[in-house]
Tab-separated table of C-alpha atoms and ligand atoms in Angstrom:
chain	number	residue	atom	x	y	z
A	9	UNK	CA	62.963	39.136	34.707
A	10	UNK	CA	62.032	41.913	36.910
A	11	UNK	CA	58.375	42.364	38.044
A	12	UNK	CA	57.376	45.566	40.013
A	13	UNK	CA	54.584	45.335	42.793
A	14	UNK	CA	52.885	48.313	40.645
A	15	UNK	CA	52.400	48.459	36.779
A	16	UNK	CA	55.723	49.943	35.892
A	17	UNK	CA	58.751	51.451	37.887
A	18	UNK	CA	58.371	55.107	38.313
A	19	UNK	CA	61.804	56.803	37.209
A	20	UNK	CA	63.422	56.946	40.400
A	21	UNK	CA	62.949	53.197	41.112
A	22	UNK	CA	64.332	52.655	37.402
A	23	UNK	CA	67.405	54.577	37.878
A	24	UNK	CA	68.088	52.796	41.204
A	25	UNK	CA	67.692	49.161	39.242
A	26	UNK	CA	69.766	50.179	36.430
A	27	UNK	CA	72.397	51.244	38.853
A	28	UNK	CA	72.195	47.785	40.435
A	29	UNK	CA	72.084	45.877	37.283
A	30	UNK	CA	75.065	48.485	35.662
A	31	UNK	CA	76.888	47.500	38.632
A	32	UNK	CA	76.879	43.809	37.853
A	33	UNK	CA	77.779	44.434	33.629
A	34	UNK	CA	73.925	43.909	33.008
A	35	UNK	CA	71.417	46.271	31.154
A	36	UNK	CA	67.334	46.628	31.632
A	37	UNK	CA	65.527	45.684	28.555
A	38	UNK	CA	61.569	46.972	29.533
A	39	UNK	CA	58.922	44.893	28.400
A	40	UNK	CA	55.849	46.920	27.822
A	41	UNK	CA	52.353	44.767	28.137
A	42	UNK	CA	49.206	46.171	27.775
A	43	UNK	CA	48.939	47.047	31.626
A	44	UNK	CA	52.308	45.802	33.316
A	45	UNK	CA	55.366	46.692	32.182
A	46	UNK	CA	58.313	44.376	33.569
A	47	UNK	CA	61.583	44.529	32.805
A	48	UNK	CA	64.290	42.486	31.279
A	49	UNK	CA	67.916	41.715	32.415
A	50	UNK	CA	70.289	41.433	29.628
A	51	UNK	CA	73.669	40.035	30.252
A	52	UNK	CA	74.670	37.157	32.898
A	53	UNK	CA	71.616	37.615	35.209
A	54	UNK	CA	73.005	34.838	37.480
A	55	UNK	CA	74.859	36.896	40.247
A	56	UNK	CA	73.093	35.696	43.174
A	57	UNK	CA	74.185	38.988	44.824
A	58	UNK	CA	72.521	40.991	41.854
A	59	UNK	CA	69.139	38.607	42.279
A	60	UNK	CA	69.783	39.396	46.199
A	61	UNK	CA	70.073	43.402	45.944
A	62	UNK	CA	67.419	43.452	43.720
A	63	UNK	CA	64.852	40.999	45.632
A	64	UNK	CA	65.398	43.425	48.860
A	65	UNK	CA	63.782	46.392	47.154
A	66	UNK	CA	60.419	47.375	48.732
A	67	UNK	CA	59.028	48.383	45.483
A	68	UNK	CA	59.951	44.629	43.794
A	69	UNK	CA	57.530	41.719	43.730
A	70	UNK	CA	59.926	39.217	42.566
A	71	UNK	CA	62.635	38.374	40.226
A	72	UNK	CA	62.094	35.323	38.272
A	73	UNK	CA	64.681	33.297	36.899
A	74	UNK	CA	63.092	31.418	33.333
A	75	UNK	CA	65.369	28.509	32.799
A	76	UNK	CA	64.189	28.564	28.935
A	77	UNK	CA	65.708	29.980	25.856
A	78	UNK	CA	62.664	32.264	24.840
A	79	UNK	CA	62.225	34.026	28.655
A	80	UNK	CA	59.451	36.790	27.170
A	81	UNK	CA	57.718	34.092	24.934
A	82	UNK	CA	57.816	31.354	27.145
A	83	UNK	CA	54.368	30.243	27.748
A	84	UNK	CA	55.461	30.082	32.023
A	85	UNK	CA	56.761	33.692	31.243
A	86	UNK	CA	55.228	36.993	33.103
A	87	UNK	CA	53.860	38.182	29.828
A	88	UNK	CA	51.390	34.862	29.563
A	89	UNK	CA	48.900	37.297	30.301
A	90	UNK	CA	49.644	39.928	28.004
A	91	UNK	CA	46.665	40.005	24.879
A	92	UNK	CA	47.651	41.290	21.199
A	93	UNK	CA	44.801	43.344	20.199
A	94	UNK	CA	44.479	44.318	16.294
A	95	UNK	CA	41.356	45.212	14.222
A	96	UNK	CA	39.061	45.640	17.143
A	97	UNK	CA	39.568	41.860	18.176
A	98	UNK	CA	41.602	40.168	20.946
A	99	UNK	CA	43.635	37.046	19.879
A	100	UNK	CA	42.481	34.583	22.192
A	101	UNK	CA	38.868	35.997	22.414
A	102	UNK	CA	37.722	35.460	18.822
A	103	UNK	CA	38.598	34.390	15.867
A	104	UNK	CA	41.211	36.976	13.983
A	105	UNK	CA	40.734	36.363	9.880
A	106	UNK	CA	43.498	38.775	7.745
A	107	UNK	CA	42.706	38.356	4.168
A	108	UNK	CA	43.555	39.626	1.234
A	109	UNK	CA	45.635	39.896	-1.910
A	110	UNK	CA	49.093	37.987	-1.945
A	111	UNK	CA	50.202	40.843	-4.269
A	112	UNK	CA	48.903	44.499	-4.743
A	113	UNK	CA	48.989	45.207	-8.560
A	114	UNK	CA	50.311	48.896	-8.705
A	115	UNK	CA	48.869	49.300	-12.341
A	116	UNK	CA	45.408	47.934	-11.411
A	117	UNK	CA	44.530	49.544	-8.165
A	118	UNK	CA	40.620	49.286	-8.387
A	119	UNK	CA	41.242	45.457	-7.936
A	120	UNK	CA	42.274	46.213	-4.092
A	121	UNK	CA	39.986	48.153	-3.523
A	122	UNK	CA	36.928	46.175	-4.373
A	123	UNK	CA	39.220	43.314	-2.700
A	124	UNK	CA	39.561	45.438	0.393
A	125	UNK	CA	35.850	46.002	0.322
A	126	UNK	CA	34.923	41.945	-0.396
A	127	UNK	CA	37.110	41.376	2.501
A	128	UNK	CA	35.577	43.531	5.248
A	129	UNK	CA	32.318	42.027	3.718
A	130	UNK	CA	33.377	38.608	4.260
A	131	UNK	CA	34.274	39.026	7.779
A	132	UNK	CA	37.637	39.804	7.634
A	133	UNK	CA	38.946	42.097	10.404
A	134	UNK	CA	42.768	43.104	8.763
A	135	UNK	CA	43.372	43.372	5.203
A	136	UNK	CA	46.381	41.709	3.619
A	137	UNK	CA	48.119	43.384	0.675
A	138	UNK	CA	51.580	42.600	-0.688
A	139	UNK	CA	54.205	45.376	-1.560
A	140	UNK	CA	57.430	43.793	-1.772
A	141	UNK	CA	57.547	40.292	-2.665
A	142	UNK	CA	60.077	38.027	-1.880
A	143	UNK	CA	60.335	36.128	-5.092
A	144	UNK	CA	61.988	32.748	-6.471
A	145	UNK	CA	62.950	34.041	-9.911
A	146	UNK	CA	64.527	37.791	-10.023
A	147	UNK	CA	62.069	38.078	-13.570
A	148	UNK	CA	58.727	37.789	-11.474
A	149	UNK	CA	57.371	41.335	-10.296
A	150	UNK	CA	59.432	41.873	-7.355
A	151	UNK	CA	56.187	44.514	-5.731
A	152	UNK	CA	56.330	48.111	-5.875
A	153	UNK	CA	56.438	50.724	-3.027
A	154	UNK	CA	53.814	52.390	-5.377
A	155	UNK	CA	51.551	49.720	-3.990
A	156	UNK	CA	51.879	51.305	-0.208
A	157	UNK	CA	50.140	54.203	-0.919
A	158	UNK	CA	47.279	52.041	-2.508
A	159	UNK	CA	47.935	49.374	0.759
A	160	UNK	CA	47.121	52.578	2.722
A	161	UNK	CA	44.074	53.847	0.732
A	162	UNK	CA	42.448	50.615	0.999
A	163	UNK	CA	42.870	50.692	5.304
A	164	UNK	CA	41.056	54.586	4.764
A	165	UNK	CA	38.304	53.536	2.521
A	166	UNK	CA	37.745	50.014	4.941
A	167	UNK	CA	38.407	51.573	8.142
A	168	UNK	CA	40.184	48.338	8.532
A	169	UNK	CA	44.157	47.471	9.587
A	170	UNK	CA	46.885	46.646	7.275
A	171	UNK	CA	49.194	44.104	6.842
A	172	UNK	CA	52.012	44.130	4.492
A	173	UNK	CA	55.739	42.121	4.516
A	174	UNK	CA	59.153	43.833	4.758
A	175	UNK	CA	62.066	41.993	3.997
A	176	UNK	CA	64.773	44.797	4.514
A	177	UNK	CA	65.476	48.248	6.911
A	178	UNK	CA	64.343	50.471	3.989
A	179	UNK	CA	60.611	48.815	3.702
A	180	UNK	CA	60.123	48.028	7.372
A	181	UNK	CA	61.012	52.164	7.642
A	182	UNK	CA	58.743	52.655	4.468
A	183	UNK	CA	56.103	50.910	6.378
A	184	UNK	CA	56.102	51.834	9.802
A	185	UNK	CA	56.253	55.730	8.370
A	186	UNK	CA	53.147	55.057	6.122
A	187	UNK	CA	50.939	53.719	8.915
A	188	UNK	CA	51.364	49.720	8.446
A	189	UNK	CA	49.844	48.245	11.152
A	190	UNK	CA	50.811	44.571	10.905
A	191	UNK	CA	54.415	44.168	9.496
A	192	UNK	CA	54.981	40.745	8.215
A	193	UNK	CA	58.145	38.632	8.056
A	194	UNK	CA	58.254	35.907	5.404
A	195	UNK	CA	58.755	32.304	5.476
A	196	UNK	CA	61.604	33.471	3.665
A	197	UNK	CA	63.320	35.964	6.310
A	198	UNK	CA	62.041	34.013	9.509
A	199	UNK	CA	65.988	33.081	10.419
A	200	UNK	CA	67.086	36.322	9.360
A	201	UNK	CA	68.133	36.905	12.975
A	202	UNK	CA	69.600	41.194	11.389
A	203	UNK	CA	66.149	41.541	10.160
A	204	UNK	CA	64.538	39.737	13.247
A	205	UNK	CA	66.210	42.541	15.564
A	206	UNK	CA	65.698	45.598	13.265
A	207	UNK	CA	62.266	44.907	13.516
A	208	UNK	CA	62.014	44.724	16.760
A	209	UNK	CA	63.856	47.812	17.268
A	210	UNK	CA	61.473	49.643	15.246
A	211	UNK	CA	58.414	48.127	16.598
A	212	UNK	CA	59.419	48.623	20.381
A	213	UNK	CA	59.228	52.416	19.404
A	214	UNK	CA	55.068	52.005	18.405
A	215	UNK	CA	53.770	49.797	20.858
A	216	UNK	CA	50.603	48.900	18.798
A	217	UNK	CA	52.070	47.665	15.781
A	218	UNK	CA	51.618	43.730	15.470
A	219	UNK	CA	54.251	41.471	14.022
A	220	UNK	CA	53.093	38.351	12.301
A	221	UNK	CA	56.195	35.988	11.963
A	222	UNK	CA	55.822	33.008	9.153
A	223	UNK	CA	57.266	29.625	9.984
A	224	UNK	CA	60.506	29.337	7.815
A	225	UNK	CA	59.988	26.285	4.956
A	226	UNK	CA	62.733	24.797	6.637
A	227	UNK	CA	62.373	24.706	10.010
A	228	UNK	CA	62.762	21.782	12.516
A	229	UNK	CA	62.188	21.942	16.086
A	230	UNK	CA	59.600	24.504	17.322
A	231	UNK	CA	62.379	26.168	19.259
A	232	UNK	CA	63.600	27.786	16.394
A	233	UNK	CA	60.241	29.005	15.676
A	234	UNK	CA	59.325	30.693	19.115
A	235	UNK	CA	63.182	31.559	19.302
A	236	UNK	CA	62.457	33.694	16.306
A	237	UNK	CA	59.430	35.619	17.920
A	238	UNK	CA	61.559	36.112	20.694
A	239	UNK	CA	63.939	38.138	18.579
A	240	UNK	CA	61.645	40.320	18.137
A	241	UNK	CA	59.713	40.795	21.318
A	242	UNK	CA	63.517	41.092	23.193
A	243	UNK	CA	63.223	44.999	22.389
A	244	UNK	CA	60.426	45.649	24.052
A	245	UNK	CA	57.222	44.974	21.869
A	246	UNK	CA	55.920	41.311	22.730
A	247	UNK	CA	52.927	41.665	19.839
A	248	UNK	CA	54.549	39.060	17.801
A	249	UNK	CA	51.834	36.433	15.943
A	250	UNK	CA	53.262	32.797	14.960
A	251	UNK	CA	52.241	32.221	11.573
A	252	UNK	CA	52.594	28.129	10.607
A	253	UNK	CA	52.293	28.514	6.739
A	254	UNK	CA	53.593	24.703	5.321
A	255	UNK	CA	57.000	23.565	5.319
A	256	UNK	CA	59.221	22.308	2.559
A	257	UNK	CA	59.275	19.436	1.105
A	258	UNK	CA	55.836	19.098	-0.168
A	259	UNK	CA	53.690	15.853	-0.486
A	260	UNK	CA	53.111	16.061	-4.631
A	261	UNK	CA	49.471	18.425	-5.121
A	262	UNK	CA	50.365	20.489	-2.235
A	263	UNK	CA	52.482	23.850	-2.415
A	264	UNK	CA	54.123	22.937	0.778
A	265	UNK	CA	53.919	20.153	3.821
A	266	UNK	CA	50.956	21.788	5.738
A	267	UNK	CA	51.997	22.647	9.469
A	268	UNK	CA	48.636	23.449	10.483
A	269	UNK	CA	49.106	20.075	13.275
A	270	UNK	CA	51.441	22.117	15.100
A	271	UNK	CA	49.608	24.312	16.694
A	272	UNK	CA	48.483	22.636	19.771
A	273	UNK	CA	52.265	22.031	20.579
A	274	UNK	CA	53.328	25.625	20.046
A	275	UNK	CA	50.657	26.374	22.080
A	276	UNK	CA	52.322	23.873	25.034
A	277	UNK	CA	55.320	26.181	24.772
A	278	UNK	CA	54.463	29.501	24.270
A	279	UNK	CA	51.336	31.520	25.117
A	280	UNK	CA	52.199	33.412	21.724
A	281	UNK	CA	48.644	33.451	19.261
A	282	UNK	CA	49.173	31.201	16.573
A	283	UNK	CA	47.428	32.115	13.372
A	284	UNK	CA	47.828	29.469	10.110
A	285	UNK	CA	48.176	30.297	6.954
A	286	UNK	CA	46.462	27.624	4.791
A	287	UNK	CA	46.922	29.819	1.729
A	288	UNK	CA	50.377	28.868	1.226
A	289	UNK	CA	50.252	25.621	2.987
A	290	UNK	CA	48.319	23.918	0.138
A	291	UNK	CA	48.598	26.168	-2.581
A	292	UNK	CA	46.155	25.886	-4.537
A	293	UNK	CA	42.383	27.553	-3.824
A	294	UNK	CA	40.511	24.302	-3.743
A	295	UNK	CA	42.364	22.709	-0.954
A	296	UNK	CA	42.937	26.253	1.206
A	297	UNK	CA	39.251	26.278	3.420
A	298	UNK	CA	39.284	22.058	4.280
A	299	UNK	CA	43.069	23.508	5.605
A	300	UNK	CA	41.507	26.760	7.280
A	301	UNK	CA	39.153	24.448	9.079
A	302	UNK	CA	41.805	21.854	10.320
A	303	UNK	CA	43.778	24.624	11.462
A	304	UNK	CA	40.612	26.126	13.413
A	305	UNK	CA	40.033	22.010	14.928
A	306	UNK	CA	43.452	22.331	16.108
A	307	UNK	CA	43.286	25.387	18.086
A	308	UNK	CA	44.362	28.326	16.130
A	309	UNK	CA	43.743	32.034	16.816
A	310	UNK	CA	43.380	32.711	13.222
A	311	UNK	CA	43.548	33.036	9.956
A	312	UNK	CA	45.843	34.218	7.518
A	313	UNK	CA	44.268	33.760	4.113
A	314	UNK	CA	44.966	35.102	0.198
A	315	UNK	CA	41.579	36.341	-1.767
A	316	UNK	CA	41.262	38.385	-4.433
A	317	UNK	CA	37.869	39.703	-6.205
A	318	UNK	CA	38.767	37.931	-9.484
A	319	UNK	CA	41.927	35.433	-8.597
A	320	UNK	CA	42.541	34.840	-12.482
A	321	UNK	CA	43.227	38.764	-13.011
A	322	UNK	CA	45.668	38.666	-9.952
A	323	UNK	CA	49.791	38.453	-9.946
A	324	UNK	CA	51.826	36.474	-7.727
A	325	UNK	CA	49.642	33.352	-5.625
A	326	UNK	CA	47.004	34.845	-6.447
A	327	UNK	CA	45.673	32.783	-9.404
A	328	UNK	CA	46.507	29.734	-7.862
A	329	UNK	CA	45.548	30.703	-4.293
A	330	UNK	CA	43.414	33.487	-3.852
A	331	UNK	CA	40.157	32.134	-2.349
A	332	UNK	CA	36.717	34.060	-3.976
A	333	UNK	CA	35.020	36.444	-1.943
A	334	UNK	CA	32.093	33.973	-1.821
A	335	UNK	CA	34.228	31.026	-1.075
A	336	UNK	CA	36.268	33.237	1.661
A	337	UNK	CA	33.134	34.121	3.484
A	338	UNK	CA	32.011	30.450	3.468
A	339	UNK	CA	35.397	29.511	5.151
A	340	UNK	CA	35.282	32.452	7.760
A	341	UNK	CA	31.478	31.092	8.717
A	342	UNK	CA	32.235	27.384	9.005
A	343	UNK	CA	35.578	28.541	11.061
A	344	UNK	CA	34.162	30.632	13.330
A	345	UNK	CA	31.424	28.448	13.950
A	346	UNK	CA	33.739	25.651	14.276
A	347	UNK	CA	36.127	28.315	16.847
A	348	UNK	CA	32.819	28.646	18.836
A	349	UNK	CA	32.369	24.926	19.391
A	350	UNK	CA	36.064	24.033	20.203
A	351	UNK	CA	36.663	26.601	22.420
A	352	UNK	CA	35.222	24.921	25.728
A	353	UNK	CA	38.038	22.023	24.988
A	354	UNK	CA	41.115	24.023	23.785
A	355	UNK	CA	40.193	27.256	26.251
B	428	LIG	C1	52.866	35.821	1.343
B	428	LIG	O1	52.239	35.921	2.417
B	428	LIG	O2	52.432	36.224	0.248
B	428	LIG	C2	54.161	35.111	1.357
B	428	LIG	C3	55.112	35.353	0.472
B	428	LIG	O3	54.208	34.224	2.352
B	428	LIG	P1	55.409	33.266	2.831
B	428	LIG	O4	56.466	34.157	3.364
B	428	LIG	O5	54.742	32.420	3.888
B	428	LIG	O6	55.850	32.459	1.646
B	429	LIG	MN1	51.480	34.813	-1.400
């Protein structure tokens, strides 16, 4: 990794690194933070000569050489400073609640509206809407790219960001052309390493889009998780959110095994926000705020939670899941209140 004494290499410095790195079969990958930009090697970045030509440039702070299989996510990594800002707040600095509908009904419209509206009412600062839905049985409402266009009508009428999940090249263009401002990647497609890297070749191109990754059901060590994120932020856009979400198998009454525990290790290894998703942890509506607030006692960033205006009138989670409006601005209260009073420990 390749960190300039200023913010970012002006183009003649740039040239004359590439040419160094070129020289040794290497390529620059740029990283761009919200001040600093550094800079990547890709290839064998162990030719001490490389390191050597490259340390002796005037304009060069340092090279540093991450021993560590996520270098950009690392939490020893140059980018431990950079902040992910999205719907005014910065992870880190308060407490980031997405909410919303786990599935936009393209034939009912109004209801995502008034849930867009409950949302920014409860406290919410980005509103969650499903398109596409990545679904167990190929007879369930697969989503609609109808739904965008209502997805996007809901961010003008809130003034709020949008998230929604892609799960192939066509949506995540789809997405990115209509404005999306948080793409999601499901539990589903978290070790789809092709999808992984097309999204973080789109994303690198539009430097504020925010990428919340899910935890994959199956998924062991936390490696694999941060390895994942790393994917994405290895083209150049290191806004990439871990979202723990429950693994599979489930303890019977839960949806899945809730992960929310994890967060204070992932937060050993990476500087990365973690936001939990206790929606589809437990599973069911009753259970999802006691797991919102464990999640918040454990150090999270945020919140990603499914609500819906009337949860029985919903498709997909959402009459299982889908929190009330009044329940959902309950939750956010006690959790940020909670946020406020274990921040002094976990800062
Ligand atoms: C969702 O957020 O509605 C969803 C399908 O989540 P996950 O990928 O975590 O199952
Ligand atoms: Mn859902």
């Amino acid at each position: 990794m390749i960190l300039p004494k200023s913010n970012r290499l002006t183009e003649t410095q740039l040239a004359e690194v590439n040419a160094i790195v070129a020289e040794f079969g290497c390529s620059l990958q740029p990283i761009i933070g919200a001040v600093r930009t550094i800079y990547a090697i890709v290839g064998d970045e162990r030719d001490e000569l490389m390191i050597n030509r490259l340390e002796g440039l005037d304009y060069i702070e340092r090279i540093d050489r991450i021993q560590s299989p996520f270098k950009l996510m690392d939490r020893r990594s140059d980018l431990a400073s950079h902040r992910i800002r999205i719907g005014g707040v910065t992870l880190g600095e308060e407490l980031l609640v997405i909410a919303g509908q786990c599935t936009i009904d393209p034939k009912n419209p109004n209801y995502f509206y008034e849930t867009a509206a409950a949302m920014k009412e409860a406290g919410a600062q980005v509103i969650r809407g499903g398109v596409w839905k990545p679904r167990t049985n190929p007879y369930s409402f697969q989503g609609d790219t109808k739904s965008l266009d209502i997805l996007m009508e809901a961010h003008r009428r809130t003034g709020l960001p949008v998230d929604a999940e892609v799960m192939d090249e066509r949506q995540l263009a789809d997405a990115l052309a209509a404005g999306v401002h948080m793409l999601q990647v499901g539990a589903r497609n978290a070790l789809n390493y092709s999808l992984l890297s097309a999204i973080g070749r789109a994303v690198a191109q539009r430097p504020g889009v925010v990428v919340l990754l899910k935890r994959s059901l199956h998924m062991g060590p936390l490696s694999e998780f941060i390895s994942a994120a790393e994917y994405i932020a290895s083209f150049g856009n290191p806004n990439v959110i871990l979202c723990p979400r429950g693994t599979s198998p489930a303890p019977d009454g839960y949806r899945n095994h809730p992960d929310e525990c994890i967060t204070p290790l992932l937060k050993e290894k990476t500087w990365a926000p973690v936001v939990v998703d206790p929606s589809h942890s437990v599973g069911k509506a009753v259970y999802v705020p006691a797991c919102a607030l464990a999640a918040v006692a454990y150090g999270a960033d945020g919140l990603c939670i499914e609500a819906h205006v009337s949860p029985s009138h919903g498709i997909g989670d959402d009459p299982k899941q889908a929190l009330t409006p009044a329940v959902l601005k309950e939750t956010i209260r006690q959790a940020r209140a909670l946020w406020q009073l274990r921040r002094p420990v976990l800062k």
